[in-house]
PDB file of C-alpha atoms and ligand atoms in Angstrom:
ATOM      1  CA  UNK A   1      -0.315   0.312  -0.369  1.00 42.00           C
ATOM      2  CA  UNK A   2       1.374   3.153  -0.921  1.00 44.00           C
ATOM      3  CA  UNK A   3       1.383   6.470   1.427  1.00 42.00           C
ATOM      4  CA  UNK A   4      -1.534   8.140   2.463  1.00 46.00           C
ATOM      5  CA  UNK A   5      -3.235   5.836   0.658  1.00 50.00           C
ATOM      6  CA  UNK A   6      -6.311   3.646   2.324  1.00 54.00           C
ATOM      7  CA  UNK A   7      -7.076   0.285   2.727  1.00 79.00           C
ATOM      8  CA  UNK A   8     -10.618  -1.058   1.605  1.00 91.00           C
ATOM      9  CA  UNK A   9     -12.748  -1.936   3.509  1.00 97.00           C
ATOM     10  CA  UNK A  10     -13.650  -5.943   4.971  1.00 98.00           C
ATOM     11  CA  UNK A  11     -16.150  -8.262   3.000  1.00 98.00           C
ATOM     12  CA  UNK A  12     -18.442 -10.299   5.857  1.00 98.00           C
ATOM     13  CA  UNK A  13     -21.066 -11.985   5.246  1.00 98.00           C
ATOM     14  CA  UNK A  14     -24.453 -13.749   6.884  1.00 98.00           C
ATOM     15  CA  UNK A  15     -25.603 -16.449   5.861  1.00 98.00           C
ATOM     16  CA  UNK A  16     -28.850 -18.901   7.802  1.00 98.00           C
ATOM     17  CA  UNK A  17     -31.736 -21.051   7.172  1.00 96.00           C
ATOM     18  CA  UNK A  18     -34.914 -19.122   7.442  1.00 92.00           C
ATOM     19  CA  UNK A  19     -35.592 -17.202  10.701  1.00 94.00           C
ATOM     20  CA  UNK A  20     -32.191 -17.432  11.610  1.00 96.00           C
ATOM     21  CA  UNK A  21     -32.122 -13.696  12.842  1.00 96.00           C
ATOM     22  CA  UNK A  22     -29.775 -12.386  10.158  1.00 97.00           C
ATOM     23  CA  UNK A  23     -30.947  -9.147   9.672  1.00 96.00           C
ATOM     24  CA  UNK A  24     -31.276  -8.717  13.693  1.00 97.00           C
ATOM     25  CA  UNK A  25     -27.737 -10.174  13.562  1.00 98.00           C
ATOM     26  CA  UNK A  26     -26.327  -7.662  10.858  1.00 98.00           C
ATOM     27  CA  UNK A  27     -27.583  -4.491  12.323  1.00 98.00           C
ATOM     28  CA  UNK A  28     -26.046  -5.771  16.047  1.00 98.00           C
ATOM     29  CA  UNK A  29     -22.897  -5.699  14.160  1.00 98.00           C
ATOM     30  CA  UNK A  30     -22.850  -2.721  12.980  1.00 98.00           C
ATOM     31  CA  UNK A  31     -23.112  -0.889  16.150  1.00 98.00           C
ATOM     32  CA  UNK A  32     -20.945  -3.187  17.389  1.00 98.00           C
ATOM     33  CA  UNK A  33     -18.035  -1.609  14.367  1.00 98.00           C
ATOM     34  CA  UNK A  34     -19.360   1.793  14.408  1.00 98.00           C
ATOM     35  CA  UNK A  35     -18.216   1.930  17.612  1.00 98.00           C
ATOM     36  CA  UNK A  36     -14.811   1.323  16.950  1.00 97.00           C
ATOM     37  CA  UNK A  37     -14.667   3.792  14.237  1.00 97.00           C
ATOM     38  CA  UNK A  38     -15.647   1.506  11.112  1.00 98.00           C
ATOM     39  CA  UNK A  39     -17.747   2.260   8.394  1.00 98.00           C
ATOM     40  CA  UNK A  40     -20.193  -0.403   7.544  1.00 98.00           C
ATOM     41  CA  UNK A  41     -23.098  -0.541   5.642  1.00 98.00           C
ATOM     42  CA  UNK A  42     -25.537  -3.284   5.472  1.00 98.00           C
ATOM     43  CA  UNK A  43     -26.703  -4.247   2.016  1.00 98.00           C
ATOM     44  CA  UNK A  44     -28.601  -7.412   1.308  1.00 98.00           C
ATOM     45  CA  UNK A  45     -29.306  -9.943  -1.319  1.00 98.00           C
ATOM     46  CA  UNK A  46     -30.745 -11.192  -3.140  1.00 98.00           C
ATOM     47  CA  UNK A  47     -31.002  -6.975  -3.033  1.00 98.00           C
ATOM     48  CA  UNK A  48     -29.669  -3.558  -2.437  1.00 98.00           C
ATOM     49  CA  UNK A  49     -29.597  -2.022  -5.390  1.00 98.00           C
ATOM     50  CA  UNK A  50     -33.613  -0.990  -7.143  1.00 98.00           C
ATOM     51  CA  UNK A  51     -32.778  -3.190 -10.118  1.00 98.00           C
ATOM     52  CA  UNK A  52     -31.406  -6.582  -7.650  1.00 98.00           C
ATOM     53  CA  UNK A  53     -34.113  -5.172  -5.560  1.00 98.00           C
ATOM     54  CA  UNK A  54     -37.238  -5.645  -8.524  1.00 98.00           C
ATOM     55  CA  UNK A  55     -35.715  -9.090  -8.891  1.00 98.00           C
ATOM     56  CA  UNK A  56     -35.562 -10.234  -5.371  1.00 98.00           C
ATOM     57  CA  UNK A  57     -39.727  -9.108  -5.698  1.00 97.00           C
ATOM     58  CA  UNK A  58     -39.613 -12.151  -8.259  1.00 96.00           C
ATOM     59  CA  UNK A  59     -38.014 -14.493  -6.879  1.00 96.00           C
ATOM     60  CA  UNK A  60     -39.396 -14.919  -2.798  1.00 94.00           C
ATOM     61  CA  UNK A  61     -43.237 -14.067  -4.009  1.00 93.00           C
ATOM     62  CA  UNK A  62     -45.867 -16.477  -5.399  1.00 91.00           C
ATOM     63  CA  UNK A  63     -46.326 -19.580  -5.883  1.00 90.00           C
ATOM     64  CA  UNK A  64     -43.193 -22.868  -4.944  1.00 85.00           C
ATOM     65  CA  UNK A  65     -43.180 -23.776  -8.651  1.00 89.00           C
ATOM     66  CA  UNK A  66     -42.918 -19.965  -9.884  1.00 94.00           C
ATOM     67  CA  UNK A  67     -39.440 -21.062 -11.564  1.00 96.00           C
ATOM     68  CA  UNK A  68     -37.055 -24.128 -11.328  1.00 97.00           C
ATOM     69  CA  UNK A  69     -33.466 -23.596  -9.214  1.00 97.00           C
ATOM     70  CA  UNK A  70     -32.008 -23.018 -12.296  1.00 98.00           C
ATOM     71  CA  UNK A  71     -34.082 -19.881 -13.756  1.00 98.00           C
ATOM     72  CA  UNK A  72     -33.558 -19.140  -9.818  1.00 98.00           C
ATOM     73  CA  UNK A  73     -29.911 -19.101 -10.308  1.00 98.00           C
ATOM     74  CA  UNK A  74     -29.724 -17.180 -13.051  1.00 98.00           C
ATOM     75  CA  UNK A  75     -32.058 -14.469 -11.587  1.00 98.00           C
ATOM     76  CA  UNK A  76     -29.441 -13.953  -8.666  1.00 98.00           C
ATOM     77  CA  UNK A  77     -26.861 -13.750 -10.407  1.00 98.00           C
ATOM     78  CA  UNK A  78     -28.512 -10.499 -12.307  1.00 98.00           C
ATOM     79  CA  UNK A  79     -29.030  -9.266  -8.975  1.00 98.00           C
ATOM     80  CA  UNK A  80     -25.777 -10.205  -7.494  1.00 99.00           C
ATOM     81  CA  UNK A  81     -24.091  -8.574 -10.531  1.00 98.00           C
ATOM     82  CA  UNK A  82     -25.595  -5.296 -10.486  1.00 99.00           C
ATOM     83  CA  UNK A  83     -24.980  -5.199  -6.738  1.00 99.00           C
ATOM     84  CA  UNK A  84     -21.469  -5.863  -6.907  1.00 98.00           C
ATOM     85  CA  UNK A  85     -20.490  -3.551  -9.034  1.00 98.00           C
ATOM     86  CA  UNK A  86     -23.412  -0.478  -7.619  1.00 98.00           C
ATOM     87  CA  UNK A  87     -22.520  -1.433  -3.840  1.00 98.00           C
ATOM     88  CA  UNK A  88     -20.486  -3.331  -2.696  1.00 98.00           C
ATOM     89  CA  UNK A  89     -17.185  -3.849  -4.846  1.00 98.00           C
ATOM     90  CA  UNK A  90     -17.687   0.458  -4.298  1.00 98.00           C
ATOM     91  CA  UNK A  91     -18.040   0.839  -0.835  1.00 98.00           C
ATOM     92  CA  UNK A  92     -14.855  -1.674   0.139  1.00 98.00           C
ATOM     93  CA  UNK A  93     -13.261   0.981  -2.290  1.00 98.00           C
ATOM     94  CA  UNK A  94     -13.673   3.488  -1.019  1.00 97.00           C
ATOM     95  CA  UNK A  95     -12.935   1.573   2.977  1.00 97.00           C
ATOM     96  CA  UNK A  96     -16.219   0.697   4.071  1.00 98.00           C
ATOM     97  CA  UNK A  97     -16.778  -2.407   5.684  1.00 98.00           C
ATOM     98  CA  UNK A  98     -19.834  -4.090   3.672  1.00 98.00           C
ATOM     99  CA  UNK A  99     -22.882  -6.280   5.704  1.00 98.00           C
ATOM    100  CA  UNK A 100     -24.873  -8.315   3.193  1.00 98.00           C
ATOM    101  CA  UNK A 101     -27.444 -10.829   4.571  1.00 98.00           C
ATOM    102  CA  UNK A 102     -26.872 -13.499   2.461  1.00 98.00           C
ATOM    103  CA  UNK A 103     -24.341 -14.024  -0.242  1.00 98.00           C
ATOM    104  CA  UNK A 104     -23.428 -16.797  -2.567  1.00 98.00           C
ATOM    105  CA  UNK A 105     -22.974 -19.250  -0.917  1.00 98.00           C
ATOM    106  CA  UNK A 106     -27.229 -19.324   0.127  1.00 98.00           C
ATOM    107  CA  UNK A 107     -27.283 -19.955  -4.277  1.00 98.00           C
ATOM    108  CA  UNK A 108     -25.115 -23.660  -3.079  1.00 98.00           C
ATOM    109  CA  UNK A 109     -27.274 -23.710  -0.559  1.00 98.00           C
ATOM    110  CA  UNK A 110     -30.251 -23.462  -2.098  1.00 97.00           C
ATOM    111  CA  UNK A 111     -30.566 -23.940  -5.257  1.00 98.00           C
ATOM    112  CA  UNK A 112     -27.262 -26.637  -5.195  1.00 98.00           C
ATOM    113  CA  UNK A 113     -27.372 -28.268  -2.131  1.00 98.00           C
ATOM    114  CA  UNK A 114     -31.528 -28.448  -1.665  1.00 97.00           C
ATOM    115  CA  UNK A 115     -32.545 -27.340  -5.358  1.00 97.00           C
ATOM    116  CA  UNK A 116     -30.367 -30.430  -7.163  1.00 98.00           C
ATOM    117  CA  UNK A 117     -28.125 -28.711  -9.606  1.00 98.00           C
ATOM    118  CA  UNK A 118     -24.010 -29.365  -9.548  1.00 98.00           C
ATOM    119  CA  UNK A 119     -22.614 -26.722  -6.861  1.00 98.00           C
ATOM    120  CA  UNK A 120     -19.725 -26.561  -9.657  1.00 98.00           C
ATOM    121  CA  UNK A 121     -21.756 -24.846 -12.213  1.00 98.00           C
ATOM    122  CA  UNK A 122     -23.013 -22.255  -9.561  1.00 98.00           C
ATOM    123  CA  UNK A 123     -19.714 -20.934  -8.998  1.00 98.00           C
ATOM    124  CA  UNK A 124     -18.678 -20.569 -12.246  1.00 98.00           C
ATOM    125  CA  UNK A 125     -22.276 -18.943 -12.513  1.00 98.00           C
ATOM    126  CA  UNK A 126     -21.114 -16.856  -9.332  1.00 98.00           C
ATOM    127  CA  UNK A 127     -17.869 -16.473 -10.768  1.00 98.00           C
ATOM    128  CA  UNK A 128     -19.158 -14.907 -14.285  1.00 98.00           C
ATOM    129  CA  UNK A 129     -21.576 -12.231 -13.036  1.00 98.00           C
ATOM    130  CA  UNK A 130     -19.283 -11.283 -10.194  1.00 98.00           C
ATOM    131  CA  UNK A 131     -15.702 -11.655 -10.269  1.00 98.00           C
ATOM    132  CA  UNK A 132     -13.606 -12.715  -6.986  1.00 97.00           C
ATOM    133  CA  UNK A 133     -15.262 -10.992  -5.449  1.00 98.00           C
ATOM    134  CA  UNK A 134     -15.068 -13.145  -1.985  1.00 98.00           C
ATOM    135  CA  UNK A 135     -16.482 -12.039   1.465  1.00 98.00           C
ATOM    136  CA  UNK A 136     -13.127 -11.678   3.681  1.00 98.00           C
ATOM    137  CA  UNK A 137     -16.117 -13.165   6.396  1.00 98.00           C
ATOM    138  CA  UNK A 138     -18.602 -15.115   6.277  1.00 98.00           C
ATOM    139  CA  UNK A 139     -20.700 -15.693   9.779  1.00 98.00           C
ATOM    140  CA  UNK A 140     -22.763 -18.639   9.177  1.00 98.00           C
ATOM    141  CA  UNK A 141     -25.757 -18.972  11.783  1.00 98.00           C
ATOM    142  CA  UNK A 142     -27.041 -22.665  12.148  1.00 98.00           C
ATOM    143  CA  UNK A 143     -30.358 -23.843  14.050  1.00 97.00           C
ATOM    144  CA  UNK A 144     -32.563 -26.340  13.836  1.00 97.00           C
ATOM    145  CA  UNK A 145     -34.911 -26.099  10.780  1.00 95.00           C
ATOM    146  CA  UNK A 146     -38.558 -25.931  12.330  1.00 94.00           C
ATOM    147  CA  UNK A 147     -37.293 -23.084  15.104  1.00 95.00           C
ATOM    148  CA  UNK A 148     -36.133 -21.321  11.989  1.00 95.00           C
ATOM    149  CA  UNK A 149     -39.560 -21.377  10.240  1.00 92.00           C
ATOM    150  CA  UNK A 150     -41.917 -20.795  13.058  1.00 91.00           C
ATOM    151  CA  UNK A 151     -39.749 -18.211  14.237  1.00 91.00           C
ATOM    152  CA  UNK A 152     -39.966 -16.831   9.871  1.00 86.00           C
ATOM    153  CA  UNK A 153     -43.608 -17.496  10.118  1.00 80.00           C
ATOM    154  CA  UNK A 154     -44.008 -15.573  13.389  1.00 60.00           C
ATOM    155  CA  UNK A 155     -42.032 -12.071  11.641  1.00 53.00           C
ATOM    156  CA  UNK A 156     -43.971 -12.649   7.891  1.00 47.00           C
ATOM    157  CA  UNK A 157     -47.653 -13.380  10.612  1.00 41.00           C
ATOM    158  CA  UNK A 158     -47.194 -10.337  11.909  1.00 44.00           C
ATOM    159  CA  UNK A 159     -46.263  -7.801   8.932  1.00 41.00           C
ATOM    160  CA  UNK A 160     -48.181  -9.555   5.898  1.00 40.00           C
ATOM    161  CA  UNK A 161     -49.808 -12.820   6.323  1.00 47.00           C
ATOM    162  CA  UNK A 162     -51.194 -14.228   3.227  1.00 55.00           C
ATOM    163  CA  UNK A 163     -50.998 -10.556   0.845  1.00 64.00           C
ATOM    164  CA  UNK A 164     -49.355 -11.325  -3.109  1.00 64.00           C
ATOM    165  CA  UNK A 165     -46.592  -9.439  -2.196  1.00 69.00           C
ATOM    166  CA  UNK A 166     -45.224 -12.117   1.644  1.00 80.00           C
ATOM    167  CA  UNK A 167     -41.701 -13.209   1.056  1.00 84.00           C
ATOM    168  CA  UNK A 168     -43.252 -16.893   1.757  1.00 81.00           C
ATOM    169  CA  UNK A 169     -42.393 -18.676  -1.674  1.00 88.00           C
ATOM    170  CA  UNK A 170     -39.041 -20.343   0.335  1.00 82.00           C
ATOM    171  CA  UNK A 171     -40.812 -20.480   3.540  1.00 76.00           C
ATOM    172  CA  UNK A 172     -43.613 -22.957   1.723  1.00 75.00           C
ATOM    173  CA  UNK A 173     -41.140 -25.539   0.946  1.00 85.00           C
ATOM    174  CA  UNK A 174     -40.834 -28.925   2.539  1.00 89.00           C
ATOM    175  CA  UNK A 175     -38.976 -29.492   5.847  1.00 93.00           C
ATOM    176  CA  UNK A 176     -36.694 -31.478   3.822  1.00 95.00           C
ATOM    177  CA  UNK A 177     -35.580 -28.829   1.402  1.00 94.00           C
ATOM    178  CA  UNK A 178     -35.217 -26.712   4.481  1.00 95.00           C
ATOM    179  CA  UNK A 179     -32.519 -29.756   6.141  1.00 97.00           C
ATOM    180  CA  UNK A 180     -30.359 -29.243   2.846  1.00 98.00           C
ATOM    181  CA  UNK A 181     -30.176 -26.142   2.966  1.00 97.00           C
ATOM    182  CA  UNK A 182     -29.153 -25.725   6.937  1.00 98.00           C
ATOM    183  CA  UNK A 183     -27.118 -29.202   6.190  1.00 98.00           C
ATOM    184  CA  UNK A 184     -25.689 -27.617   2.707  1.00 98.00           C
ATOM    185  CA  UNK A 185     -24.551 -24.250   4.716  1.00 98.00           C
ATOM    186  CA  UNK A 186     -22.992 -26.821   7.374  1.00 98.00           C
ATOM    187  CA  UNK A 187     -20.769 -28.876   4.702  1.00 98.00           C
ATOM    188  CA  UNK A 188     -19.240 -25.089   2.975  1.00 98.00           C
ATOM    189  CA  UNK A 189     -18.157 -24.196   6.428  1.00 98.00           C
ATOM    190  CA  UNK A 190     -17.122 -27.204   7.245  1.00 98.00           C
ATOM    191  CA  UNK A 191     -15.468 -26.865   3.611  1.00 98.00           C
ATOM    192  CA  UNK A 192     -13.847 -23.623   4.033  1.00 98.00           C
ATOM    193  CA  UNK A 193     -13.187 -22.988   7.317  1.00 98.00           C
ATOM    194  CA  UNK A 194      -9.924 -20.354   6.810  1.00 98.00           C
ATOM    195  CA  UNK A 195     -13.712 -18.572   5.357  1.00 98.00           C
ATOM    196  CA  UNK A 196     -16.449 -19.049   7.437  1.00 98.00           C
ATOM    197  CA  UNK A 197     -17.481 -19.378  11.251  1.00 98.00           C
ATOM    198  CA  UNK A 198     -20.888 -21.320  12.199  1.00 98.00           C
ATOM    199  CA  UNK A 199     -22.694 -19.915  14.820  1.00 98.00           C
ATOM    200  CA  UNK A 200     -25.208 -21.125  17.402  1.00 98.00           C
ATOM    201  CA  UNK A 201     -28.483 -19.183  16.698  1.00 98.00           C
ATOM    202  CA  UNK A 202     -30.907 -20.420  18.568  1.00 97.00           C
ATOM    203  CA  UNK A 203     -28.585 -18.605  21.121  1.00 97.00           C
ATOM    204  CA  UNK A 204     -30.502 -15.825  23.153  1.00 97.00           C
ATOM    205  CA  UNK A 205     -30.025 -12.737  20.991  1.00 98.00           C
ATOM    206  CA  UNK A 206     -26.889 -11.043  22.776  1.00 98.00           C
ATOM    207  CA  UNK A 207     -25.421 -14.367  23.224  1.00 98.00           C
ATOM    208  CA  UNK A 208     -25.094 -14.747  19.084  1.00 98.00           C
ATOM    209  CA  UNK A 209     -24.326 -11.250  18.922  1.00 98.00           C
ATOM    210  CA  UNK A 210     -20.804 -11.877  21.286  1.00 98.00           C
ATOM    211  CA  UNK A 211     -19.745 -14.477  19.324  1.00 98.00           C
ATOM    212  CA  UNK A 212     -20.100 -13.042  15.953  1.00 98.00           C
ATOM    213  CA  UNK A 213     -18.448 -10.068  17.415  1.00 98.00           C
ATOM    214  CA  UNK A 214     -15.998 -12.572  18.485  1.00 98.00           C
ATOM    215  CA  UNK A 215     -15.381 -14.152  15.142  1.00 98.00           C
ATOM    216  CA  UNK A 216     -15.065 -11.199  13.703  1.00 98.00           C
ATOM    217  CA  UNK A 217     -11.858  -9.362  16.006  1.00 98.00           C
ATOM    218  CA  UNK A 218     -10.305 -11.940  16.326  1.00 98.00           C
ATOM    219  CA  UNK A 219     -10.210 -13.522  11.920  1.00 97.00           C
ATOM    220  CA  UNK A 220     -10.908  -9.742  11.204  1.00 98.00           C
ATOM    221  CA  UNK A 221      -9.337  -7.280  14.203  1.00 96.00           C
ATOM    222  CA  UNK A 222      -6.270  -8.555  15.694  1.00 90.00           C
ATOM    223  CA  UNK A 223      -2.645  -8.857  14.132  1.00 77.00           C
ATOM    224  CA  UNK A 224      -1.549 -12.315  14.085  1.00 61.00           C
TER     225      UNK A 224
HETATM  226  P1  TMP B   1     -34.319 -13.588   3.079  1.00 57.07           P
HETATM  227  O1  TMP B   1     -34.708 -15.176   3.630  1.00 57.07           O
HETATM  228  O2  TMP B   1     -32.655 -14.020   3.481  1.00 57.07           O
HETATM  229  O3  TMP B   1     -34.933 -12.199   3.390  1.00 57.07           O
HETATM  230  O4  TMP B   1     -33.284 -14.207   1.661  1.00 57.07           O
HETATM  231  C1  TMP B   1     -34.609 -14.395   0.607  1.00 57.07           C
HETATM  232  C2  TMP B   1     -34.879 -15.997  -0.038  1.00 57.07           C
HETATM  233  O5  TMP B   1     -34.052 -15.566  -1.311  1.00 57.07           O
HETATM  234  C3  TMP B   1     -34.481 -16.864   0.934  1.00 57.07           C
HETATM  235  O6  TMP B   1     -35.498 -17.832   1.476  1.00 57.07           O
HETATM  236  C4  TMP B   1     -33.634 -17.787   0.379  1.00 57.07           C
HETATM  237  C5  TMP B   1     -33.707 -16.760  -1.228  1.00 57.07           C
HETATM  238  N1  TMP B   1     -32.349 -17.178  -1.623  1.00 57.07           N
HETATM  239  C6  TMP B   1     -31.814 -18.341  -2.187  1.00 57.07           C
HETATM  240  O7  TMP B   1     -32.591 -18.593  -2.893  1.00 57.07           O
HETATM  241  N2  TMP B   1     -30.706 -18.297  -3.151  1.00 57.07           N
HETATM  242  C7  TMP B   1     -29.765 -17.307  -2.884  1.00 57.07           C
HETATM  243  O8  TMP B   1     -28.333 -16.883  -3.406  1.00 57.07           O
HETATM  244  C8  TMP B   1     -30.282 -15.511  -2.724  1.00 57.07           C
HETATM  245  C9  TMP B   1     -29.326 -15.255  -1.954  1.00 57.07           C
HETATM  246  C10 TMP B   1     -31.434 -15.800  -0.993  1.00 57.07           C
END
């Protein structure tokens, strides 16, 4: 790094099944990092730009069989490309940290492990869309499927019970699908331990937040 140049920011993704508490934990982590003087930008996938949010609306609403897994993957890749180019890369380039609710591991878990598409093709698709953009740290919030779905159901019920724009398309999948998503995330964590950390998301919110902050401290903030 030349003198006076700013370091690029860090890219953190939060992953997990339905109702894992990703958005709460991202909010908590953003506050924790801001308290340490680190500028953060919180965003999500699919979404994060007007175009990607429009694609998100197509993906997460409607009947479960509205799209097959490959169509989902292609839509998500298009959204991801827009998001990476317009938000993630520019934010990292100016030295702020990106906290992203889901990223490419969700495609592997949902469209690959659960949806049946070959993982190598999905990895190639992500690479086509965003090049080598990869999180510095991926926090996998793990909890039993039924606990997560109950939480997600409560949340959906509180806001928009079953209207046409309720984001329930994936929640409507059967238990086996969601178990495959969970197992997929755990397998990704086993395969890439340097990038991934698994946190028990069934623990109380404060404890989960403490563990997430500890992982960030250890992996991204300590010198060693
Ligand atoms: P959310 O639950 O974090 O709001 O995400 C919306 C849905 O999108 C969620 O059910 C999982 C799904 N999804 C995929 O199937 N593949 C992906 O690559 C991403 C980012 C999300």
